[in-house]
Short mmCIF file of C-alpha atoms in Angstrom, two decimals:
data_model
loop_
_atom_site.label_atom_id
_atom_site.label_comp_id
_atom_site.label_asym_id
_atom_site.label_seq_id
_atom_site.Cartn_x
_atom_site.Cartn_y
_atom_site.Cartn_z
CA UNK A 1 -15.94 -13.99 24.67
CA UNK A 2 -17.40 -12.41 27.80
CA UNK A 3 -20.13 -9.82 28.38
CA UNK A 4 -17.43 -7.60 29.18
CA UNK A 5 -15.42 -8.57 26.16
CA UNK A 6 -18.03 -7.92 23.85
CA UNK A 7 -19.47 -4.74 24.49
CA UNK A 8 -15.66 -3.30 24.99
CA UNK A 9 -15.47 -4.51 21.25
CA UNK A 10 -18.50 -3.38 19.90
CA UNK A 11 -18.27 0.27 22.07
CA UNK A 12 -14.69 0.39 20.72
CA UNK A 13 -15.20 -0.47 17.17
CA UNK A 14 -18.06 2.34 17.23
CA UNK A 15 -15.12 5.14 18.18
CA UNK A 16 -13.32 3.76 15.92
CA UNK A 17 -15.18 4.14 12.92
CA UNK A 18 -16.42 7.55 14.25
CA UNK A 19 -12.84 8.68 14.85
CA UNK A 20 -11.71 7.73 11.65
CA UNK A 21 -14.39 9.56 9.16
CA UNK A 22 -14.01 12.84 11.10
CA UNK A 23 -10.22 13.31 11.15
CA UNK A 24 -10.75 11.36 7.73
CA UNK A 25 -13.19 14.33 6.34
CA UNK A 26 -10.97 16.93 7.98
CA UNK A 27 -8.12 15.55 6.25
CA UNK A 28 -9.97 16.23 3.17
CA UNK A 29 -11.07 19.80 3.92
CA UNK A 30 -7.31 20.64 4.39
CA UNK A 31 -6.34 19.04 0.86
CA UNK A 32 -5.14 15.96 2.20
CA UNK A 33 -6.35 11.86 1.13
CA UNK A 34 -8.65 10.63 4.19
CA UNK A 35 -5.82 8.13 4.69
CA UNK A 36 -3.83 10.61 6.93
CA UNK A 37 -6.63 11.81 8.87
CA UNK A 38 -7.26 7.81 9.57
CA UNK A 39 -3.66 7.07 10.33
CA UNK A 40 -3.58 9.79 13.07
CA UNK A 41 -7.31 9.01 14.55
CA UNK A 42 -5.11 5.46 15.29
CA UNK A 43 -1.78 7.62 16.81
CA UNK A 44 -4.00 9.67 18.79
CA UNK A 45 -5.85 5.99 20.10
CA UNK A 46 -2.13 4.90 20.74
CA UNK A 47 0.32 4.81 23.85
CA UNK A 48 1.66 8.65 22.30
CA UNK A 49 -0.79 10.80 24.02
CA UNK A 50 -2.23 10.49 27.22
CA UNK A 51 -0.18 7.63 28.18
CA UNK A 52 -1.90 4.83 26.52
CA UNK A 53 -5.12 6.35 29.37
CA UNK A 54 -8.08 6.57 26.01
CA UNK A 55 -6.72 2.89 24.60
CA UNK A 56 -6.75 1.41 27.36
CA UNK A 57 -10.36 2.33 28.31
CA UNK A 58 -11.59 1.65 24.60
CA UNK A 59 -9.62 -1.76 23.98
CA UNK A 60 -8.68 -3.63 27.45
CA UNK A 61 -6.10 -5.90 26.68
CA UNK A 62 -8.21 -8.93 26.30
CA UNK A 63 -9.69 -7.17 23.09
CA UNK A 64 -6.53 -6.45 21.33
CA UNK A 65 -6.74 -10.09 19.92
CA UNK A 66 -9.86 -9.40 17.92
CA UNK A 67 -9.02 -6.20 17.18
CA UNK A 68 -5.77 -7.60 15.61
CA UNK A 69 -7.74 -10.56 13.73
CA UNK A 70 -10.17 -7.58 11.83
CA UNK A 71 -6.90 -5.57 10.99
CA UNK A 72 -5.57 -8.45 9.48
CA UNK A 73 -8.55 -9.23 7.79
CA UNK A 74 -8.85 -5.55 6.25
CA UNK A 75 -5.57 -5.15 4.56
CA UNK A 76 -5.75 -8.94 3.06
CA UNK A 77 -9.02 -7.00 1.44
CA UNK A 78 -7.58 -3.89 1.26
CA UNK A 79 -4.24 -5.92 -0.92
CA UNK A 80 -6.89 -7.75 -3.21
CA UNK A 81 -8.46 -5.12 -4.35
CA UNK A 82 -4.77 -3.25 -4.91
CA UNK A 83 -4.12 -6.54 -7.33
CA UNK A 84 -7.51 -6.33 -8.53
CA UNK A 85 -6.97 -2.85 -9.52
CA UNK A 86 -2.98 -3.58 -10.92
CA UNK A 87 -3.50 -4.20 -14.24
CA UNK A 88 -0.25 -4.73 -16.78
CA UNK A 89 -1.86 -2.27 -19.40
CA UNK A 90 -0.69 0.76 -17.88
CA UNK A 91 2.83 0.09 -18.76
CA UNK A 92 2.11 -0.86 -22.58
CA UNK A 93 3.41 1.74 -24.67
CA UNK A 94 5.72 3.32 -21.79
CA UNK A 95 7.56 0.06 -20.41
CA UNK A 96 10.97 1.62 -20.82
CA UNK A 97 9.64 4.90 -18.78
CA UNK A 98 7.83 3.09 -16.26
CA UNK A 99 10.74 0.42 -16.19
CA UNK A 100 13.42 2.88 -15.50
CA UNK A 101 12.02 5.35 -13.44
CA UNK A 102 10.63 2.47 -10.68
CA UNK A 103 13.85 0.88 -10.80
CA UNK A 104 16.09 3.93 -9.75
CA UNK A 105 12.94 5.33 -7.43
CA UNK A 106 13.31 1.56 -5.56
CA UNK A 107 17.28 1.16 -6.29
CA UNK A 108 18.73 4.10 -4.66
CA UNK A 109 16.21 4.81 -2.12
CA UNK A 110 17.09 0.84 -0.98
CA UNK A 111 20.74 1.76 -1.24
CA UNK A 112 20.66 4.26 0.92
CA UNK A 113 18.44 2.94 3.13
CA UNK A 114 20.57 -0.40 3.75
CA UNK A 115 23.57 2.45 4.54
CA UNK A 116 21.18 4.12 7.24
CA UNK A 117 20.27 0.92 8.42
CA UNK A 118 23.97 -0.05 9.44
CA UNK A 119 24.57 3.54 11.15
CA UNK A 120 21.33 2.56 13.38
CA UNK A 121 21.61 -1.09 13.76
CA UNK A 122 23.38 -1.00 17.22
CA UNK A 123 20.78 1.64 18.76
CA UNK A 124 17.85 -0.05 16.65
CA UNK A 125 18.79 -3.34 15.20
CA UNK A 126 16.72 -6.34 16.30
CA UNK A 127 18.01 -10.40 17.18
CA UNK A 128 18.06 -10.51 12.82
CA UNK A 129 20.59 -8.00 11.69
CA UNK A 130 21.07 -8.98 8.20
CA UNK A 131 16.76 -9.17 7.88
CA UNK A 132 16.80 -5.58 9.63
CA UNK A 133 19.01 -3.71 7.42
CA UNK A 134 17.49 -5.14 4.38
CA UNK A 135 13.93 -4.54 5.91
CA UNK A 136 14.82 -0.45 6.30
CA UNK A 137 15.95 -0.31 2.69
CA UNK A 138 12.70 -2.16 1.45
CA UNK A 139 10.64 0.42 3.66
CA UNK A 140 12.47 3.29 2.32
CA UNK A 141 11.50 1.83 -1.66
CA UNK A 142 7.78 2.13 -1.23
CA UNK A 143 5.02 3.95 -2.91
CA UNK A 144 1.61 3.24 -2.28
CA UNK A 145 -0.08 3.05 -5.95
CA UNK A 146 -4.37 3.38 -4.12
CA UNK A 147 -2.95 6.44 -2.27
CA UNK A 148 -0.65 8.28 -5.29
CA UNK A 149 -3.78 7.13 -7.66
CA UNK A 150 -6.47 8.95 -5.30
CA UNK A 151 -4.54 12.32 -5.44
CA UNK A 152 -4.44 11.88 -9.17
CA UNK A 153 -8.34 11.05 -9.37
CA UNK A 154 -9.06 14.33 -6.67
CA UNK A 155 -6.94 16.76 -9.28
CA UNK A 156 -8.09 15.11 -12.62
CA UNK A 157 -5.12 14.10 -13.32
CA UNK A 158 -5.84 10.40 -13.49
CA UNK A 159 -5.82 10.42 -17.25
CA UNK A 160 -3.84 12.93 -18.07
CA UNK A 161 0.01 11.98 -19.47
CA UNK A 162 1.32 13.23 -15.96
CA UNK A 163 -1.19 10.64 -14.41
CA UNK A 164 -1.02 8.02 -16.35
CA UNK A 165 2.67 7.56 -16.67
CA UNK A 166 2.95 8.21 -12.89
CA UNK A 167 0.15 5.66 -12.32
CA UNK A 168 2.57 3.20 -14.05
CA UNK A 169 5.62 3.68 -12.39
CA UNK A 170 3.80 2.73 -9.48
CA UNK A 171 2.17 0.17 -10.63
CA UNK A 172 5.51 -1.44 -11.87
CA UNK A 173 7.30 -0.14 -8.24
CA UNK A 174 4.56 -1.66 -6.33
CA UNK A 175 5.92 -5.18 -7.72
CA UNK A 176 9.60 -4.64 -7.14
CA UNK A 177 8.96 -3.70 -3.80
CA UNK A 178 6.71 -6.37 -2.67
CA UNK A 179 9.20 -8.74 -4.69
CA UNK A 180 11.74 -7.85 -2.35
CA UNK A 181 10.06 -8.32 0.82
CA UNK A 182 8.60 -11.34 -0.31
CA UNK A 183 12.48 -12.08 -0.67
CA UNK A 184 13.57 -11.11 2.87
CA UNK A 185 10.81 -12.67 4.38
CA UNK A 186 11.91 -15.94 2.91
CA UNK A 187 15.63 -15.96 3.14
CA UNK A 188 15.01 -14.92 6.80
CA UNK A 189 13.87 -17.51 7.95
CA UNK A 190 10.03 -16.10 8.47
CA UNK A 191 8.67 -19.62 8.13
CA UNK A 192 9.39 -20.39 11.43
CA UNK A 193 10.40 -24.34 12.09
CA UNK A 194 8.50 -24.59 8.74
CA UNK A 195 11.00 -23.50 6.70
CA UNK A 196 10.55 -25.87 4.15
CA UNK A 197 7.73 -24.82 2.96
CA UNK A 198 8.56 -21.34 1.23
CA UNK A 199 9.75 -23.87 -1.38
CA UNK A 200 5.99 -24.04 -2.10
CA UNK A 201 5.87 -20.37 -3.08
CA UNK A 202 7.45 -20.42 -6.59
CA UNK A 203 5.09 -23.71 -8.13
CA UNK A 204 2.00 -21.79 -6.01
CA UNK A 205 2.98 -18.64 -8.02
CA UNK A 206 3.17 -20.05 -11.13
CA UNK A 207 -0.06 -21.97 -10.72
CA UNK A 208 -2.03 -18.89 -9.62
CA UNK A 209 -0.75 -17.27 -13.05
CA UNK A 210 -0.09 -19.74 -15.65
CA UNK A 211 -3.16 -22.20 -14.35
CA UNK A 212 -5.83 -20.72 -12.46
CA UNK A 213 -5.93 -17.03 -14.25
CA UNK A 214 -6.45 -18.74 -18.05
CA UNK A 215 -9.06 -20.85 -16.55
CA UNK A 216 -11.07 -17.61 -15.08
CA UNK A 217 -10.41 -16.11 -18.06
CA UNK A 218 -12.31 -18.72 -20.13
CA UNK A 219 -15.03 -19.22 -17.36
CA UNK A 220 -15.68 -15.15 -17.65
CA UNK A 221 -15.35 -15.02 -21.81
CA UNK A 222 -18.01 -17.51 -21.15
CA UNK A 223 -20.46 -15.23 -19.55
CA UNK A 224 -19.82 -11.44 -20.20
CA UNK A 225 -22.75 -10.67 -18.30
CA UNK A 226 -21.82 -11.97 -15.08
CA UNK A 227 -22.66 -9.67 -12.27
CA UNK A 228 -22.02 -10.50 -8.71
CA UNK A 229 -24.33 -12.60 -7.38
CA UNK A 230 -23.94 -14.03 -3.79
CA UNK A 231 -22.31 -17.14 -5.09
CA UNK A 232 -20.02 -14.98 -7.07
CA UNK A 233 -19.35 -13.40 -4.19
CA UNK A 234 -18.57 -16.15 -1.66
CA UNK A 235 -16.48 -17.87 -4.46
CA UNK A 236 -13.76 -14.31 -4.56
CA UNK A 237 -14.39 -14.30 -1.02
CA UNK A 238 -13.12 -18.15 -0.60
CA UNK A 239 -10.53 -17.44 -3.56
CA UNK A 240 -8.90 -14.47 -1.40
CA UNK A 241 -8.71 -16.06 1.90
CA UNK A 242 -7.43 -19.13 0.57
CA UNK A 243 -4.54 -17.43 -1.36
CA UNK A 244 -3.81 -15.73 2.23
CA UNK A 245 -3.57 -18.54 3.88
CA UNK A 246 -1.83 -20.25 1.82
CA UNK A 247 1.13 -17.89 1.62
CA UNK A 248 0.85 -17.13 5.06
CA UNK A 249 1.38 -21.19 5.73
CA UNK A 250 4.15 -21.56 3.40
CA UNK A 251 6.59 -18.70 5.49
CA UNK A 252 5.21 -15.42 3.04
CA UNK A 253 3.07 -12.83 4.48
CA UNK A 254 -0.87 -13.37 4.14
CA UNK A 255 -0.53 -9.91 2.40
CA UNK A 256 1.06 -11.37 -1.08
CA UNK A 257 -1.69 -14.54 -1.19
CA UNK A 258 -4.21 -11.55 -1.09
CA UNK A 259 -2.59 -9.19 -3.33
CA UNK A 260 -1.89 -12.09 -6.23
CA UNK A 261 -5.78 -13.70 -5.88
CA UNK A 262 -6.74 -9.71 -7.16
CA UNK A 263 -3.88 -9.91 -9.73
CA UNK A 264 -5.21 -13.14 -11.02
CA UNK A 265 -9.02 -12.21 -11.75
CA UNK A 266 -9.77 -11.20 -15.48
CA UNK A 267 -9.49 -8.25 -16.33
CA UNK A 268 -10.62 -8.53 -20.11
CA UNK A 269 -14.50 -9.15 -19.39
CA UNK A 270 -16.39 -9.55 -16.53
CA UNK A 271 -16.35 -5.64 -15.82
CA UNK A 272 -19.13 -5.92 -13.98
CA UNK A 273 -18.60 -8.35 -11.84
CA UNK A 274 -15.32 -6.21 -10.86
CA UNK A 275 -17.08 -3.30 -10.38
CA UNK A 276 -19.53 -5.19 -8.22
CA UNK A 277 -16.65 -7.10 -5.79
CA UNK A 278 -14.88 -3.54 -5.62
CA UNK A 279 -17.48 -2.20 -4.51
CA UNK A 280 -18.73 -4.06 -2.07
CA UNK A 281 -15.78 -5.11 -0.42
CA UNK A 282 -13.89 -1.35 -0.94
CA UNK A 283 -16.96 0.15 1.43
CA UNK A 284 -16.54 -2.98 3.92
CA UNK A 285 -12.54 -2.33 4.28
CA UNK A 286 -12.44 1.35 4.07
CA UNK A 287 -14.94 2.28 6.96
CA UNK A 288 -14.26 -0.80 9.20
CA UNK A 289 -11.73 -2.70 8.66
CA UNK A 290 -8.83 -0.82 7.60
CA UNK A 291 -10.02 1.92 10.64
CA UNK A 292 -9.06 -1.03 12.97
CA UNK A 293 -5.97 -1.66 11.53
CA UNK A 294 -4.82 2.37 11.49
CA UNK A 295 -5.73 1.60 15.86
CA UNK A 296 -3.70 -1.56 15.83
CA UNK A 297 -0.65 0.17 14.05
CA UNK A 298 -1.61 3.14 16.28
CA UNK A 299 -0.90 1.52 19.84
CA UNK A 300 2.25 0.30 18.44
CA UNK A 301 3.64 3.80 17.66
CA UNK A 302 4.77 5.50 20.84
CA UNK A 303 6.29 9.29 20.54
CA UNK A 304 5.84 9.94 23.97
CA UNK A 305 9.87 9.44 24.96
CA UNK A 306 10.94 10.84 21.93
CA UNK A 307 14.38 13.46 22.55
CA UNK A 308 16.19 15.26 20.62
CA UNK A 309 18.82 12.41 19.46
CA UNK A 310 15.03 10.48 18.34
CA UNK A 311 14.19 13.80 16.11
CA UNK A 312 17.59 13.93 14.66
CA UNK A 313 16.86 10.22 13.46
CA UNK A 314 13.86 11.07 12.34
CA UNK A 315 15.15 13.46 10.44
CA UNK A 316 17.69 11.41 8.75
CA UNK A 317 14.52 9.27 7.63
CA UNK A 318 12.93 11.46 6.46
CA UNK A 319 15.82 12.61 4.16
CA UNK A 320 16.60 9.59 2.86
CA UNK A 321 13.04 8.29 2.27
CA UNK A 322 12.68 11.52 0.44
CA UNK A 323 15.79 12.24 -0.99
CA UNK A 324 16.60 8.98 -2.33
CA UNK A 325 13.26 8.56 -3.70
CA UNK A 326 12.72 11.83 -5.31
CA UNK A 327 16.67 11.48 -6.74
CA UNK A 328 15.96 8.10 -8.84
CA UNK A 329 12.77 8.99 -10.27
CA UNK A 330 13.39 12.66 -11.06
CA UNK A 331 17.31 11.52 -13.09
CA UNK A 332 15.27 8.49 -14.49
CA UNK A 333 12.46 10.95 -16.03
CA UNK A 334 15.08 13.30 -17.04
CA UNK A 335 16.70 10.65 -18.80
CA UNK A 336 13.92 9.42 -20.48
CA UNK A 337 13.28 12.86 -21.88
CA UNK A 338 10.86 13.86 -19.67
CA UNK A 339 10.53 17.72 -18.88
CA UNK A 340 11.91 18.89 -15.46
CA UNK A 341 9.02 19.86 -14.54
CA UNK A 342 6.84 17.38 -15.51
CA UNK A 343 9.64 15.00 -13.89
CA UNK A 344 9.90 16.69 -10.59
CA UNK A 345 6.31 16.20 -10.31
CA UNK A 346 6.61 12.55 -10.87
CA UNK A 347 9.33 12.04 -8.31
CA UNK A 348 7.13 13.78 -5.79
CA UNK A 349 4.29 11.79 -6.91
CA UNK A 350 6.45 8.89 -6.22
CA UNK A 351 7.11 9.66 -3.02
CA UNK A 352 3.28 9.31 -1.78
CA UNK A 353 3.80 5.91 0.76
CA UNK A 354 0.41 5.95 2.92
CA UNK A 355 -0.89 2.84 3.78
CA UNK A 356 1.24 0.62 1.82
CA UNK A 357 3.86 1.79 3.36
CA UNK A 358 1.99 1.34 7.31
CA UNK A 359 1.61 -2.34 5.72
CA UNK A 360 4.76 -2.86 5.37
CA UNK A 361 5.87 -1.76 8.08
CA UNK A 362 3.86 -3.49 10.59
CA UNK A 363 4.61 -6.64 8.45
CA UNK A 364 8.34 -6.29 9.64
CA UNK A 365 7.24 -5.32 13.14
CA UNK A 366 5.08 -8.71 13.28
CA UNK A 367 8.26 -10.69 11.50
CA UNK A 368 10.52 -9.12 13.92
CA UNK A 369 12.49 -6.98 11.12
CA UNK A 370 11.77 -3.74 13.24
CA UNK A 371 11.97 -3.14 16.32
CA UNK A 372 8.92 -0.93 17.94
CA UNK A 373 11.19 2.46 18.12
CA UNK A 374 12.04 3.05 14.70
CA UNK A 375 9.06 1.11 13.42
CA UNK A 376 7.48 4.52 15.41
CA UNK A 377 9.49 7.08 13.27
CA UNK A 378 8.81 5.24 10.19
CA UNK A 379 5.46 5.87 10.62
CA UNK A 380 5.74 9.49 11.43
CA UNK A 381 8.20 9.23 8.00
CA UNK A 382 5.10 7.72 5.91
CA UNK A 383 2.95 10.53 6.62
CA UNK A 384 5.41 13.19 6.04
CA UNK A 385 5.93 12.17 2.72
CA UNK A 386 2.27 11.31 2.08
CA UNK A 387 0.93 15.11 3.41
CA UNK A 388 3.65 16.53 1.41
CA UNK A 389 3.06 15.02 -2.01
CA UNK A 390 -0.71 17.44 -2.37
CA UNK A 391 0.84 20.66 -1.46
CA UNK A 392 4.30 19.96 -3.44
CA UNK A 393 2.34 18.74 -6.23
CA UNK A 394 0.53 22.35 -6.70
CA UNK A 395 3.37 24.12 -6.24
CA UNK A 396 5.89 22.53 -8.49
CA UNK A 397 2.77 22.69 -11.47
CA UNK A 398 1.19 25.94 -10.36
CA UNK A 399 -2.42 26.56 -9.75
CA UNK A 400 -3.44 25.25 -13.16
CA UNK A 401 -2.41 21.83 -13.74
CA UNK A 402 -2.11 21.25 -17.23
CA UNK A 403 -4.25 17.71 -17.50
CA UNK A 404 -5.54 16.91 -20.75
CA UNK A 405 -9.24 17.77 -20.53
CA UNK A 406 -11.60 17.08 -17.68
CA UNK A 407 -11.10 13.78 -15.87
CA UNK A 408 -14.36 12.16 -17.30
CA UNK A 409 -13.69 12.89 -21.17
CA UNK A 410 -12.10 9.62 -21.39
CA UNK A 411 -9.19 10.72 -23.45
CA UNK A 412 -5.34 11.52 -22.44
CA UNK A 413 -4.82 13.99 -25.08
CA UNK A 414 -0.99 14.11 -26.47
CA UNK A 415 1.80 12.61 -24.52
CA UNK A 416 4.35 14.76 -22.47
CA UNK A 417 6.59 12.24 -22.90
CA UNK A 418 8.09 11.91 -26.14
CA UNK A 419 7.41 8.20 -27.57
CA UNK A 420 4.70 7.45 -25.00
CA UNK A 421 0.90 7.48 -25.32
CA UNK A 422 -1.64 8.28 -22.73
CA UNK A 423 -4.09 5.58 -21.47
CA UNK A 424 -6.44 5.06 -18.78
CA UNK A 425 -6.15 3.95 -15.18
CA UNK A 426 -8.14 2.17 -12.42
CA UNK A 427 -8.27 3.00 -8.45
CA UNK A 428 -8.98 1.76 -5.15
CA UNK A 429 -10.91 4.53 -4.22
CA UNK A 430 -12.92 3.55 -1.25
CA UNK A 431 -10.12 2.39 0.17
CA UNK A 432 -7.74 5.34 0.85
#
């Protein structure tokens, strides 16, 4: 690196981060997670305003390299400590809820997505047209579990029945989702000449679970009163940036190597040692990294051209992101025996995307599933339906939610779902 180089980086970086907590605490004062208020401080840094004039001042172009290596680095920390925070107890007692209401909240929100997809392919479509349409329907299937688990934890609704059951119908949505990217990435051909080597992904799986998690589990039983030392620490931080770069090599994204190292660490045990990595690493990612990677997915998004035929596709995102979304989980709920309600609230808690869903999306624009004008909208689409899910929340429960008890009283109180028990739920809450 040059002179030059470096203090563009380091003056940049400072903007950044300074950028970032003020929209992030404005975001807050108007009701909203800091997330939003982050994701625009990197539209505003983009090509949308001003012509690209303030990005290209902060971040010269032989910065953008660097700038991309942190972002990649913050949401491989940023997707460990979502799979350090995913934890299979949330479903127990409400599998069949949780089950059913994140399959038709991924199913027909993918449908229709795949049907947009084909009425935009020839305006939008990239070189892969099979990869694109299936890409779009994956996109419109998110939910971002930190985000949706941050507005519960604001309201104190976290452990409430509401909370808890919507905390694991994201939990179990979060894995059908990323199961089907994983999927498109590798019958796509994302390997590169490679290709062979996403035949590595199913034994590396299975090792990660069936091998490597038993044996942390013993090492932890072991020593209950493990805390995080620095050679506890360099050993997660080895553990998660091997498991990236090892499903990065064999044709996956570096984002599932990340997100299974967090899924594999204890959970029974060794709470302190959790709350120690979380911590540490949570502070790290949410006011430096992940600020970089809202400016890298920032000067990608460019809203500067868009007409009125761009709105009207917008629009029809927006609609079927919501719509489709809203539709499965709200006639799954109902279903269930749910109250309407209580299950129009969990549809619109379901439709919270945030940054899971910006992760996602650049993912397919760095694949080549998206090409950069829709990957723009979709964008625009992701915080729509993330600054909508606070204010639709209120009104569809009223003023006074009806959680059981104070957030910190440790109990759920009685179900509002017939046959299903309240529990407790982790979040990533320095990160969003």
């Amino acid at each position: 690196m040059t002179t030059d180089q470096t203090s563009s980086l380091l003056l940049g970086l400072a903007a950044v981060v300074l950028l970032a907590r003020v929209l992030g605490a404005l975001a807050r004062c108007l009701g909203q997670p800091a997330v939003i208020g982050e994701v625009l401080a990197g539209i505003v840094l983009g090509p949308t305003f001003f012509h690209g004039a303030v990005s290209g001042a902060l971040f010269p172009a032989g910065v953008r390299p660097l700038l991309g290596a942190l972002a990649a680095l913050g949401v491989a920390v940023f997707m460990f400590l979502v799979g350090l925070d995913w934890d299979v107890a949330l479903v127990r007692g409400r599998g069949r809820l949780a089950a059913s209401v994140s399959f038709c909240s991924v199913v027909l929100p993918f449908g229709l997505g795949v049907l947009l997809a084909l009425c935009l392919v020839d305006g939008y479509g990239t070189g892969d047209r099979t990869a694109f349409v299936l890409f779009v329907g994956i996109a419109m299937s998110i939910t971002a579990f930190p985000v949706l688990a941050r507005i519960l934890t604001d309201r104190g609704m976290a452990r409430s029945p509401l909370g808890v059951v919507a905390l694991a119908c994201a939990s179990v949505d979060d894995v059908l989702a990323w199961s089907l990217l994983a999927g498109v990435v590798a019958v796509s051909g994302g390997a590169g000449p490679g290709q062979w080597r996403i035949l590595l992904a199913v034994p590396y799986l299975l090792g990660m679970l069936f091998v490597l998690r038993p044996l942390l589990r013993r090492f932890v039983a072991r020593r209950p009163a493990l805390t995080l030392s620095p050679a506890a620490f360099a050993a997660v931080l080895v553990g998660l940036l091997l498991s990236a770069g090892v499903t990065e090599w064999v044709g996956l994204h570096y984002i599932f190597g990340a997100f299974l190292f967090g899924v594999v660490l204890p959970r029974g045990g060794g709470e302190r040692l959790r709350a120690g990595v979380r911590e540490r690493l949570g502070e790290v990612s949410g006011v430096l990294l992940l600020p970089v990677f809202f400016v890298v997915a920032g000067l990608q998004v460019d809203l500067s051209g868009l007409d009125a035929g761009g709105l009207g596709v917008l629009g029809l995102v927006v609609l079927v992101a919501v719509g489709g979304k809203f539709t499965g989980a709200f006639a799954a709920a109902r279903l269930n025996g749910m109250p309407v309600r209580e299950s129009a609230a969990l549809a619109t808690l379901m439709n919270t995307r945030g940054l899971t869903e910006l992760i996602v999306l650049n993912a397919g624009l760095q694949l080549g599933f998206l090409g950069p004008g829709l990957y723009s909208l979709m964008v625009v689409m992701a915080v729509v339906t993330t600054v909508m899910a606070g204010p639709l929340l209120s009104w569809i429960l009223g003023r006074a939610v009806d959680a059981a008890g104070p957030a910190d009283d440790g109990r759920a109180g009685e179900s509002a779902v017939p046959g299903h028990a309240a529990g407790s739920a982790s979040t990533v809450g320095t990160a969003v």
